[in-house]
Every structure is written in C-alpha cells, then in structure tokens.
Short mmCIF file of C-alpha atoms in Angstrom, two decimals:
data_model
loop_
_atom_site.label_atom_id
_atom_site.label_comp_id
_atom_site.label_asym_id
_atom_site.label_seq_id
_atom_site.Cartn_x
_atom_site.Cartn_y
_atom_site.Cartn_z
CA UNK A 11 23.46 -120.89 -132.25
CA UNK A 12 21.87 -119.52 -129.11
CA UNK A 13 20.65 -122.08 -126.60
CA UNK A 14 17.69 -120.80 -123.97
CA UNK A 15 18.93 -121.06 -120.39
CA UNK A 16 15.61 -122.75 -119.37
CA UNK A 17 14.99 -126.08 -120.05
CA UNK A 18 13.80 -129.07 -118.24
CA UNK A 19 16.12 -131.45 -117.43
CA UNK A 20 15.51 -135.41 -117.00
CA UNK A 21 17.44 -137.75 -115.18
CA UNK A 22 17.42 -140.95 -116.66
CA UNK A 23 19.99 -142.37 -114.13
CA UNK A 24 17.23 -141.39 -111.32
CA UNK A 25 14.40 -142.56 -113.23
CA UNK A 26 16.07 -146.45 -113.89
CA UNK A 27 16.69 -145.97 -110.28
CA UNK A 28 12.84 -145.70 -109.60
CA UNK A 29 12.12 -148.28 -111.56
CA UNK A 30 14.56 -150.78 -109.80
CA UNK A 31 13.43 -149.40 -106.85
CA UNK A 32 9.71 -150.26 -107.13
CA UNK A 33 10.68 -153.67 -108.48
CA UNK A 34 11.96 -154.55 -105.08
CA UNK A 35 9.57 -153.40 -103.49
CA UNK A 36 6.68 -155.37 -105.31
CA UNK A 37 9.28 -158.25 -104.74
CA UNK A 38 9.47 -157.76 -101.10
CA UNK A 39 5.82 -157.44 -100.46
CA UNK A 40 6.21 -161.57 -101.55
CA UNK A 41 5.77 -164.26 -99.65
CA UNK A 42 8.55 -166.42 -99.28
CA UNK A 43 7.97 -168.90 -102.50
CA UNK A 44 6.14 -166.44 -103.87
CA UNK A 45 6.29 -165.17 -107.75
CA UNK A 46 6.87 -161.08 -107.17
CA UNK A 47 5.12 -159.75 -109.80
CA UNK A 48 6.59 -157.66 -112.93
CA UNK A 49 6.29 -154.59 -113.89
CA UNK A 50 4.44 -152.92 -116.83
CA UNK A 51 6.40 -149.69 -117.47
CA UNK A 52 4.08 -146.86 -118.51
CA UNK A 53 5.25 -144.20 -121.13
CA UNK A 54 1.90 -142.91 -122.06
CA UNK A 55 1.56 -139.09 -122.83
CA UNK A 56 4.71 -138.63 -124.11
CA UNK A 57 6.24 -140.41 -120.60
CA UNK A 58 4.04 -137.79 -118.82
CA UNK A 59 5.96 -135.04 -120.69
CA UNK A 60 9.56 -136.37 -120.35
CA UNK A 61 10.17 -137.36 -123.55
CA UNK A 62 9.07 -141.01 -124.35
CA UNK A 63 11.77 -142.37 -126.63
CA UNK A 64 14.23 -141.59 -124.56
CA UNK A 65 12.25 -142.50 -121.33
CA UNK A 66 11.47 -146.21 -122.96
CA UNK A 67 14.87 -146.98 -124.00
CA UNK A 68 16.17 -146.23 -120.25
CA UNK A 69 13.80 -148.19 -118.75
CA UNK A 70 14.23 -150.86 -121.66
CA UNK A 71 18.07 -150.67 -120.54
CA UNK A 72 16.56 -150.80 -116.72
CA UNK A 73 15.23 -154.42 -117.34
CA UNK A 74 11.63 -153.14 -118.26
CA UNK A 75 10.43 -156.19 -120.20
CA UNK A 76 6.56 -154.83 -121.16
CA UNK A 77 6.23 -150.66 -121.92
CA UNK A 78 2.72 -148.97 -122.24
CA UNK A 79 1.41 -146.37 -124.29
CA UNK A 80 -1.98 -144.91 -124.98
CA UNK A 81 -2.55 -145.77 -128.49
CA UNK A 82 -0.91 -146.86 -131.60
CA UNK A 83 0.67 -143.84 -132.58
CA UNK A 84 2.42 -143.76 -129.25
CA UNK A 85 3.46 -146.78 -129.94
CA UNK A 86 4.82 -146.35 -133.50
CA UNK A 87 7.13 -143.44 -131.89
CA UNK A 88 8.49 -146.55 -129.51
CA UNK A 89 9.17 -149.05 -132.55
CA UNK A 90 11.24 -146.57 -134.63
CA UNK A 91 12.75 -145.34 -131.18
CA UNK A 92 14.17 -148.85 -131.39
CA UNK A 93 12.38 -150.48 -128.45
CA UNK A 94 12.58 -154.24 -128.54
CA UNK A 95 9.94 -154.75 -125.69
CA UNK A 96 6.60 -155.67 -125.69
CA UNK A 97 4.92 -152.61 -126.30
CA UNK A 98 1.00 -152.93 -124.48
CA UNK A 99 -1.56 -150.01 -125.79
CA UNK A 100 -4.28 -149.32 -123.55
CA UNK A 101 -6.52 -147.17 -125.38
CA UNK A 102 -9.53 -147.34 -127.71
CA UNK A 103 -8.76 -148.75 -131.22
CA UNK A 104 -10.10 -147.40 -134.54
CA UNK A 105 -11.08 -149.51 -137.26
CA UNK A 106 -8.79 -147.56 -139.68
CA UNK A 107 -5.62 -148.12 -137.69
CA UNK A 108 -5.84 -151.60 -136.71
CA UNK A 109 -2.85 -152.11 -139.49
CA UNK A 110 -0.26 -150.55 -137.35
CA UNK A 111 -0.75 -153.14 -134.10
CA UNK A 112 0.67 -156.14 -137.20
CA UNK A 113 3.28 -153.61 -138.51
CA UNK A 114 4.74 -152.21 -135.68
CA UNK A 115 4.19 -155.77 -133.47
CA UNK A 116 2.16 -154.02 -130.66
CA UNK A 117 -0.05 -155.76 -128.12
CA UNK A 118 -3.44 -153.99 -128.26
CA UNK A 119 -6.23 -154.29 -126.03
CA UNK A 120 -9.84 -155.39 -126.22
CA UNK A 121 -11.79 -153.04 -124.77
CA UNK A 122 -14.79 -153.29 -126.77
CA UNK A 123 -17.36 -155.62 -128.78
CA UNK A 124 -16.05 -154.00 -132.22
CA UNK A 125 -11.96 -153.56 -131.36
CA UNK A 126 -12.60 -156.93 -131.13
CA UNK A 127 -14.33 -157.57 -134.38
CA UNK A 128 -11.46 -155.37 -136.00
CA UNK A 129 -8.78 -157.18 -134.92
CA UNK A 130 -9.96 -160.40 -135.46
CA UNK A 131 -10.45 -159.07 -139.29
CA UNK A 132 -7.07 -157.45 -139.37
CA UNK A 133 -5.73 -160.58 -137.73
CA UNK A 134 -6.80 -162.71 -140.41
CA UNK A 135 -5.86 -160.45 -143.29
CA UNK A 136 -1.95 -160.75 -141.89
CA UNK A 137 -2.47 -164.51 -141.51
CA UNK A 138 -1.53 -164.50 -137.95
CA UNK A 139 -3.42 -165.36 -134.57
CA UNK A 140 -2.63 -162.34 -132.28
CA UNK A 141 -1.97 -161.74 -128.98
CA UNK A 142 -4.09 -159.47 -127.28
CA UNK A 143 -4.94 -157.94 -123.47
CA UNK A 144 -8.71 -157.96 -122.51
CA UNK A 145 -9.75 -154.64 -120.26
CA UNK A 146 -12.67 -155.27 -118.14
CA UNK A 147 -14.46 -152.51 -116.78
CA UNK A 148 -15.25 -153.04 -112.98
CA UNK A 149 -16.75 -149.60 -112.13
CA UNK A 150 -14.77 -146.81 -113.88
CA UNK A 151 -17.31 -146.47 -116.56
CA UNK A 152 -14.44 -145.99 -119.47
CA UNK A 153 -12.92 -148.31 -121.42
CA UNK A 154 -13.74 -151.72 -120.70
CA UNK A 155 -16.26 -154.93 -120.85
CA UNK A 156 -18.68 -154.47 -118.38
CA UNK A 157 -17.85 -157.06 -115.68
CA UNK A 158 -21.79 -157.63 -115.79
CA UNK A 159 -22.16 -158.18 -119.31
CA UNK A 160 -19.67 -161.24 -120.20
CA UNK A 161 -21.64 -163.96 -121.03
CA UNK A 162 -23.11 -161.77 -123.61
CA UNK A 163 -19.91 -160.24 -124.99
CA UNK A 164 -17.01 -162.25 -124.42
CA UNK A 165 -18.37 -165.78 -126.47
CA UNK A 166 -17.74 -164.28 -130.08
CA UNK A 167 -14.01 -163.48 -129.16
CA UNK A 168 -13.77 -166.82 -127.24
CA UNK A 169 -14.80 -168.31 -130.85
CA UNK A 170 -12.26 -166.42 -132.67
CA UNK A 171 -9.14 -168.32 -133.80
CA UNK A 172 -7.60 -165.09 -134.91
CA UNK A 173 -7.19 -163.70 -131.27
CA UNK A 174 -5.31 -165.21 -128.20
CA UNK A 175 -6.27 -163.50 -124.95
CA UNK A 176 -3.21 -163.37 -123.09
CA UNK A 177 -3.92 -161.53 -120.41
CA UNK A 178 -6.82 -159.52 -118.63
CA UNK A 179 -6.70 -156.45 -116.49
CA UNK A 180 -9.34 -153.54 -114.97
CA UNK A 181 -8.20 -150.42 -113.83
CA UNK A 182 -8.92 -148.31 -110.55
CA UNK A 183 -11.05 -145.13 -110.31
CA UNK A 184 -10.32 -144.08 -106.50
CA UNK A 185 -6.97 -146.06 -105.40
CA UNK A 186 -5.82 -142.89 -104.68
CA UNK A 187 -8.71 -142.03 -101.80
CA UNK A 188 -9.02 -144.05 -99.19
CA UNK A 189 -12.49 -143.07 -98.07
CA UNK A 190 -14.01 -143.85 -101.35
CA UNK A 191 -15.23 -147.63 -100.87
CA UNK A 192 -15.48 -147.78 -104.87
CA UNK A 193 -11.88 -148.90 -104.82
CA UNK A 194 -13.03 -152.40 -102.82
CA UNK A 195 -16.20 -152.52 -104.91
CA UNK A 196 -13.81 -152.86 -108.11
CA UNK A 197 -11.40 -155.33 -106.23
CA UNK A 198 -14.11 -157.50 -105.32
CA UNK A 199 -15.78 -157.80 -109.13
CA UNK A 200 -12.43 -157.76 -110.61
CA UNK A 201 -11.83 -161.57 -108.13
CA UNK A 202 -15.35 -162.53 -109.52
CA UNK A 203 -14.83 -161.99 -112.89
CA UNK A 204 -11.07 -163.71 -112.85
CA UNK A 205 -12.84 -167.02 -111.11
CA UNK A 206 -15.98 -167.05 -113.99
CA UNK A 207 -13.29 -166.67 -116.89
CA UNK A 208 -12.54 -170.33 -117.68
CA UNK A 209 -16.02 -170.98 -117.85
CA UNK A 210 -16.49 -168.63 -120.28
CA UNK A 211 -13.22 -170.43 -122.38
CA UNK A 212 -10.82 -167.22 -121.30
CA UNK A 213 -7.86 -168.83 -119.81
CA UNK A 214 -5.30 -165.64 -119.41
CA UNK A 215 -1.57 -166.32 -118.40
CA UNK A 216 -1.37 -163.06 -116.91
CA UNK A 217 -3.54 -160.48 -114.73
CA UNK A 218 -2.71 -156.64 -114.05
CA UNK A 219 -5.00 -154.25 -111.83
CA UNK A 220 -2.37 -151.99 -110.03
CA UNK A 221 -1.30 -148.40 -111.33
CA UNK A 222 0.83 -146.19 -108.86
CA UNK A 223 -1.50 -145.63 -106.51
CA UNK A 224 -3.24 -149.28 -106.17
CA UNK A 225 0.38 -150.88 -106.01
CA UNK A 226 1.07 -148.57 -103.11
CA UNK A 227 -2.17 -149.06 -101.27
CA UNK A 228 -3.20 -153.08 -101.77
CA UNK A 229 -0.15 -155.65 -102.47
CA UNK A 230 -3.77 -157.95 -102.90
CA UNK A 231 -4.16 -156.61 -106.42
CA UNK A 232 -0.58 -156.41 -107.59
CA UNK A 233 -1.43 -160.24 -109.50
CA UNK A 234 1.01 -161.07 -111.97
CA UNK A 235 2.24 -157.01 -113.14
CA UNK A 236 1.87 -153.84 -111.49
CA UNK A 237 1.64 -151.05 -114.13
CA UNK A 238 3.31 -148.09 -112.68
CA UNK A 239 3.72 -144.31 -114.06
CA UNK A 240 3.87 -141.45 -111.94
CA UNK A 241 5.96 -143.29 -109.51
CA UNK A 242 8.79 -144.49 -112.44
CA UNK A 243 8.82 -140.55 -112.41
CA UNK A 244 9.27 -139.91 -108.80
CA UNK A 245 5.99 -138.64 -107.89
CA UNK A 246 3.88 -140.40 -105.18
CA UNK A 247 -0.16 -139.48 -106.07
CA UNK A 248 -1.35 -137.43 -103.53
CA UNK A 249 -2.91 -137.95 -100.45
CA UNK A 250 -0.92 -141.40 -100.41
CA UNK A 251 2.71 -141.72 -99.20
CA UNK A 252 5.63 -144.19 -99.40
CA UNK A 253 8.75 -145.20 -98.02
CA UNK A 254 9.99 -146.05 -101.64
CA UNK A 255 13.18 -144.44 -102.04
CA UNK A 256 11.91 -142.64 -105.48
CA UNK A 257 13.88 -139.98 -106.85
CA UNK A 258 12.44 -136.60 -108.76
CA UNK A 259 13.27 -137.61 -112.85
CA UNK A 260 12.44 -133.60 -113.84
CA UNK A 261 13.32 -130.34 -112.77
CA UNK A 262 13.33 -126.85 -114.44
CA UNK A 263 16.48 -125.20 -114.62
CA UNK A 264 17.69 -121.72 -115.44
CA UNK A 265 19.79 -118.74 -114.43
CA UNK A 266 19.40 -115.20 -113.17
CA UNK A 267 19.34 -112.85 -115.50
CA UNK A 268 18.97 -109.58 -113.11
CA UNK A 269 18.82 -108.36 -109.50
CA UNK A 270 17.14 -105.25 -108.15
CA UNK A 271 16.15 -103.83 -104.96
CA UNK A 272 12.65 -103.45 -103.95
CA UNK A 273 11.17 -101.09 -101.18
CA UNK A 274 8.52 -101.81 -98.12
CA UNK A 275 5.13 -101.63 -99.72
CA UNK A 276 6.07 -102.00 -103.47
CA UNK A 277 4.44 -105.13 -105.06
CA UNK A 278 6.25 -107.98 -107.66
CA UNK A 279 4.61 -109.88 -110.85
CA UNK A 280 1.15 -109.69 -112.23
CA UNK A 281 -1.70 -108.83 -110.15
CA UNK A 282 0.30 -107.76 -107.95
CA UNK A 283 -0.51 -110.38 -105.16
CA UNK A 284 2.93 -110.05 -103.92
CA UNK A 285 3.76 -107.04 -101.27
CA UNK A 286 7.15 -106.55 -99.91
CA UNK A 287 7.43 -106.79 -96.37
CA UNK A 288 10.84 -105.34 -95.85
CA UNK A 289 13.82 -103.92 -97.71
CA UNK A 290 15.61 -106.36 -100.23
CA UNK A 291 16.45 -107.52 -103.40
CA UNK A 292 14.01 -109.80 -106.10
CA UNK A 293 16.20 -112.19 -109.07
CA UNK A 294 14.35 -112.12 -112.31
CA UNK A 295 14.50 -115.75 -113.95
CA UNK A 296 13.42 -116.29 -117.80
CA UNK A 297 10.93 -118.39 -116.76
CA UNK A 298 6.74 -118.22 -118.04
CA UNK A 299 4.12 -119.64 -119.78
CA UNK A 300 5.80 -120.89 -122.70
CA UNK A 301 8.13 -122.97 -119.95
CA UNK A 302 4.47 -124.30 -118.60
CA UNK A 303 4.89 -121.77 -115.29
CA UNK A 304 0.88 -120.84 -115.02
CA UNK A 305 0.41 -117.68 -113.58
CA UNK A 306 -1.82 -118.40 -110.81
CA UNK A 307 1.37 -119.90 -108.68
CA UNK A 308 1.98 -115.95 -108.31
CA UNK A 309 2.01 -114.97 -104.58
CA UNK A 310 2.46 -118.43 -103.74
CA UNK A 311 6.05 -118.27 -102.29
#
C-alpha cells in the first residue's frame, strides 16, 4: 500500500512542552503565596485540526487536569478516546442531546435560560445533581447571560436542586487588540458581576476569563484557570508577542518530486504572478488544495 509523501506531521513531544511551558509561566506571574492558576486545555475543532484524540491524551499525559471541546459530540470523541479528565463543553446545548453530558460524564455549560431548563430536566431524569459552568456574556454578544440581565435570569437555576454551579467564566472579544478599549469594558463587568453573585445565591469555586491572548496580555484576569488553545499549539495570536518558549506542534512535510530549469522572463504556477528574474532551477512538491495550500499564497515567496 502506497503512502502520500505529504502529510502533516504533529509533535506531541513539542506540544506537552507548550503546555508545561505556559503552566510556568501563569505560575510565575504569582505572587509569592499566591495560588497560580490551572489550566483549561482546549481541544475544540478537532484540536484546531491536529487531531483531538490524540492531542487530549498528550496533554492528559502532560498533567492537563480539565480539556475543552465545543460541544457534546466533541466530547463523546474524547470519552471513547479514553480521556479520564474533566471534559468542559463550551458551546450551545440542544434539548435533544442533553443525554450525552450524563452518559459520557461531561461538564456542560449554561449559557442560556433554556440549556438551563434542559439540564435541570435531564438532571433529574438520571437522578443526579450535576455539575455545571455558567458563561456570562460581558460584551461579546454570543453565548452567554447578559451580565445586565441576572437578577432576572439567574433565580430559577439558583432554585434548582438538580444543578450545582461550579464555576463561572466570560470570554474576550478584542484581547487580541490593544487599542480596542472593549477588552477593559468586559474586565470591568466581568469584576462586577463576580462581587453581585452571592447575592444572587451563586457561590462558584472556580472563575476562568483568559484564552491565549487575554492570558498573554492581563495576568489580572487569569482567576482560578486560564483556558489556552492556539498557544498549546505554538502559535502566539497576532499582533501580540511572548517570550514563552512555545514550540510549532504542525508542519507540512513532503519531498521533491522534480527539478527543471527556468529562463529570464518565463513565469511559474497559476496566474502566473511569479516572473523569473534570472537563470535557475524551480522543485515541484506534491503539495495543493487537497493538502489545504490555497492558491492565493502564489507569488508570495
């Protein structure tokens, strides 16, 4: 059996590296005395396209004690992967699914008046008084309980003795541009809403905010858990930088398949957007669009 010469290739030793990595860094940005905070690893998307049961159970094996995923069928492929940790999903929950969270022992997240109805009904079908993270919406406008709205949506799961809100968390819509003063705006309801919640009879053990680019920008809103992605991966989200010592977790790989000369003046590739300045030879690598090269990175080199 033939094998294709171009694949992509993930480094699991680099990415438990990045992961250790941005643990110590969270737990140097401490005071002395001072709780670091842990780390919520997130596998969403299929681990950003590098495979997520295979991701999850290195960072598992990396000391990752809580794993992320976008919804419950994400986190189904986790379960059967044979991940042991707490598995968190972020997204939206539909009232047909709600079955899976009990079955597959996933923390789910209220994000809205009726995911919380539905798993308080679920809950008490299984007979068991579930755990659950409560997303507030500060100012991204997605998912979320307005951070304006509590008193009027927040009492009915308060009275529910099906649920246990065990921790609470927003999430940022411009960490990743400092110029944008939204990111402040959030930070400051996000404090407001933490200091109402035991008045309200939400008592949380544990509060999250930061994704890659909040944890890099504002150790104020790392809390208890920092929930990074794109940095387990080795990518730092643009415009921001780091001193992390975060190592690439993919690269493409192939071979040469064929060398030619090319003369002054002749052009290479589609659209010819390429013109050869001088005498020399071109490689041809089997590498396109079904290996997710997009065409308009022609001319680019």
């Amino acid at each position: 059996m033939s094998t294709r010469c171009t694949f992509a290739h993930v480094d699991l030793l680099a990415l438990q590296s990045n992961f250790r990595a941005i643990r110590e860094f969270v737990g140097a940005g401490r005071q002395p005395g001072e709780t670091p905070p842990g780390l919520i690893a997130v596998v969403k998307a299929n681990a950003y396209g590098h495979g997520a049961p295979a991701v999850a159970l290195a960072l598992q094996d990396a000391g990752a004690t809580i794993l992320a995923c976008a919804d419950i069928e994400e986190g189904v492929v986790l379960r059967r992967a044979g991940i042991t940790a707490e598995i968190l999903v972020f997204g939206a929950l539909g009232v047909s699914d709600v079955d899976g969270v009990f079955e597959y022992r996933l923390t789910p997240t209220v994000s809205t008046p009726g995911a919380g109805r539905s798993l308080q009904a679920a809950a008490v079908r299984h007979g068991v008084k579930l755990g659950c993270h409560l997303k507030i919406d500060t100012g991204m406008n997605r998912l979320g309980l307005r951070f304006d709205n509590l008193e009027y949506t927040l009492p009915e799961l308060v009275a529910s003795r099906s649920l246990e809100i065990t921790a609470v968390y927003t999430h940022f819509a411009t960490a990743d541009d400092a110029d944008c003063p939204l990111f402040q705006t959030q930070r400051e309801r996000f404090q407001h809403v933490l200091a109402r919640l035991p008045q309200l009879g939400v008592n949380p053990r544990l509060r999250h905010a930061a994704n890659s680019a909040a944890t890099l920008r504002d150790s104020r809103v790392w809390y208890d858990l920092v929930r990074p992605g794109l940095m387990l991966f080795g990518v730092i989200p643009p415009p921001l930088a780091s001193t992390i010592p975060l190592q690439p977790v993919m690269s493409l790989r192939s071979r040469v398949v064929a060398v030619k000369g090319v003369r002054v003046g002749e052009s290479v590739g589609y659209l010819a957007r390429w013109t050869v300045p001088k005498p020399g030879r071109i490689a041809v690598v089997p590498a396109g669009y079904a290996d997710g090269l997009d065409r308009r990175m022609a001319g680019s080199c």
